[in-house]
Coordinates of C-alpha atoms in Angstrom, one line a residue:
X1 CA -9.3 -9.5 -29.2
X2 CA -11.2 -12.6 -29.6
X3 CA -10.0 -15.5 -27.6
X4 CA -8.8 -19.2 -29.0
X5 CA -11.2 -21.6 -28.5
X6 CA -9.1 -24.1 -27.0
X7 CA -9.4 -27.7 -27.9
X8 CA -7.8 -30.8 -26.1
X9 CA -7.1 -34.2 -28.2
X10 CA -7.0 -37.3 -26.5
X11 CA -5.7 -40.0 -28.8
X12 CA -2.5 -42.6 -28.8
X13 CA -2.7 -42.4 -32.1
X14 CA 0.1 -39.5 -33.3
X15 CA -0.6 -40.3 -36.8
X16 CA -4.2 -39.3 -36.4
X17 CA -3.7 -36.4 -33.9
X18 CA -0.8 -34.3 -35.6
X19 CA -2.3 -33.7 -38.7
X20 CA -5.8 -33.2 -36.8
X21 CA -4.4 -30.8 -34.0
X22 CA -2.4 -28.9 -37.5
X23 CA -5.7 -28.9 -39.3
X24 CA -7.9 -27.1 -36.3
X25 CA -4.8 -25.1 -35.6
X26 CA -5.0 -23.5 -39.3
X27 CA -8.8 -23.1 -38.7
X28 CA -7.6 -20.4 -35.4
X29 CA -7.9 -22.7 -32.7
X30 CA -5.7 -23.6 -29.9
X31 CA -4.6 -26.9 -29.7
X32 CA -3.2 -29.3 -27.1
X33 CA -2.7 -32.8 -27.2
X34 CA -2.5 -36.1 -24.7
X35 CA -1.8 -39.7 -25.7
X36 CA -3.4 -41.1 -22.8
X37 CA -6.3 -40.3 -20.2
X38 CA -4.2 -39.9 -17.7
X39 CA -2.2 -37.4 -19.2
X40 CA -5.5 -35.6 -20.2
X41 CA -7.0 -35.6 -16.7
X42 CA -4.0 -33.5 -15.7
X43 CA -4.2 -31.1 -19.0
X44 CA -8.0 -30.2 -18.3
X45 CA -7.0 -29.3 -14.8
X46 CA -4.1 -27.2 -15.8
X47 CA -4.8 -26.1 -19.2
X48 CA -8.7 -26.0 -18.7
X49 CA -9.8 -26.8 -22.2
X50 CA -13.2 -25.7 -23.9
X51 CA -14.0 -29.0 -26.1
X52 CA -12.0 -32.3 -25.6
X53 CA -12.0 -34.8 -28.6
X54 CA -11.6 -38.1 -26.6
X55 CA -10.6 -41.2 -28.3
X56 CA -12.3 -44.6 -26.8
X57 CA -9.4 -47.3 -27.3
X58 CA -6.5 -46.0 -25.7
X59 CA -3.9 -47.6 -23.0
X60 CA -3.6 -46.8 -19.6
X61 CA -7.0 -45.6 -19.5
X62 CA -9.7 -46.0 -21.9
X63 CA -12.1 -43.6 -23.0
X64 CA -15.0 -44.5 -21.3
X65 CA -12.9 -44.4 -17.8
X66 CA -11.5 -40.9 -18.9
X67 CA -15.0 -39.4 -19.5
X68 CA -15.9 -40.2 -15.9
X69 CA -13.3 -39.0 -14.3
X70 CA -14.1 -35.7 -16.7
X71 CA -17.3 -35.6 -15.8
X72 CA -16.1 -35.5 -11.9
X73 CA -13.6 -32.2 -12.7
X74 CA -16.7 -30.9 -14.8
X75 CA -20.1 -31.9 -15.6
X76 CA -20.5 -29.6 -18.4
X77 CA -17.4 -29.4 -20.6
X78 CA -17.9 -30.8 -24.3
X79 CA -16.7 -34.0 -24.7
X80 CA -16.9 -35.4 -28.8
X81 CA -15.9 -39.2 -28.6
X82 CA -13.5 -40.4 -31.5
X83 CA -14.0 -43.6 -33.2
X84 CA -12.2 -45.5 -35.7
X85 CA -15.5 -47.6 -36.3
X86 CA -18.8 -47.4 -35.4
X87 CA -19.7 -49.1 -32.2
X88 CA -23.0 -48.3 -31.5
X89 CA -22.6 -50.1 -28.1
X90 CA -19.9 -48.1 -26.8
X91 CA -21.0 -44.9 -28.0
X92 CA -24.5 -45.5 -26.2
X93 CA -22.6 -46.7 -23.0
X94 CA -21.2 -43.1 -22.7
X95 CA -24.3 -40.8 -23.8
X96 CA -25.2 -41.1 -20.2
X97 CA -22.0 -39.2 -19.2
X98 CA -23.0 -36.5 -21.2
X99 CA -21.1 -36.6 -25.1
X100 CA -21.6 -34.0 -27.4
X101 CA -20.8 -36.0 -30.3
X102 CA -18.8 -38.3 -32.3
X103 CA -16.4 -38.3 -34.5
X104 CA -14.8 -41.0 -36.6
X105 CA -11.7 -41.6 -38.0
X106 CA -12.4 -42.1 -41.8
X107 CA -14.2 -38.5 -41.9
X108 CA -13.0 -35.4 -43.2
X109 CA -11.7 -32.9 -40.6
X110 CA -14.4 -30.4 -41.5
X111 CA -16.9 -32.9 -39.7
X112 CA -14.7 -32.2 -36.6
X113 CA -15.3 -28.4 -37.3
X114 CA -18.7 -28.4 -38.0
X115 CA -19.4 -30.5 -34.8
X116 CA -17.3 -27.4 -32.8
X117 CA -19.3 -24.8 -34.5
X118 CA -22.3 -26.7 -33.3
X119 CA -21.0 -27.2 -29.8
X120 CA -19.8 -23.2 -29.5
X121 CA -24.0 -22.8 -30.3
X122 CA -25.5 -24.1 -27.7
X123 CA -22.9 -24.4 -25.1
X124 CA -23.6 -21.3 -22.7
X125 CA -20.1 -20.7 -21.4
X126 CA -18.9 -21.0 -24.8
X127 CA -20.8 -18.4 -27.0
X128 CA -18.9 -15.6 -28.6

């Protein structure tokens, strides 16, 4: 049996996330989700996802602050930053932490697929 990719969604945002996380799950993968970073610190530690979709403006702790602290549990895990605008800035503020995409809010879901298929490519550990 194959396994689940298993995806972790880090948004305040439940209007954005629900239908999202019910979109991916229809698509076969397994989906968690955390309204905060701290929250998604401790799901990546317990759950140990395979792609994190990370929003940027959250409370608590931001985006950028989260993907640090992800980068200190693992280097390597794919992290796709979601944005409800284009912030060229920001985005560019976290390539050095290693992001392996973006995805913004006004797009279709299949964007968010097709950036997974692209991740489960060329991310070693991932491959089928």
């Amino acid at each position: 049996m194959e396994k689940k990719v298993k995806i972790l969604m880090v948004d305040d945002e439940e209007d954005f996330t629900q239908p999202m996380a019910f979109w991916f799950k229809t698509k076969g993968y397994e989906v968690s989700t955390a309204n905060n970073g701290e929250i998604a610190l401790e799901k990546i530690k317990d759950e140990k996802p395979d792609i994190i979709f990370l929003d940027l403006n959250m409370p608590v702790m931001d985006g950028f602050e989260t993907l640090k602290r992800i980068r200190k549990i693992d280097k390597n895990l794919p992290v796709i930053v979601i944005s409800a605008y284009a912030d060229p800035e920001k985005i560019q503020r976290m390539q050095p932490h290693g992001i392996s995409g973006v995805f913004y809010k006004g797009s279709d879901f299949e964007e968010g697929v097709t950036l997974i298929e692209s991740i489960l490519r060329t991310h070693k550990k991932l491959k089928k």
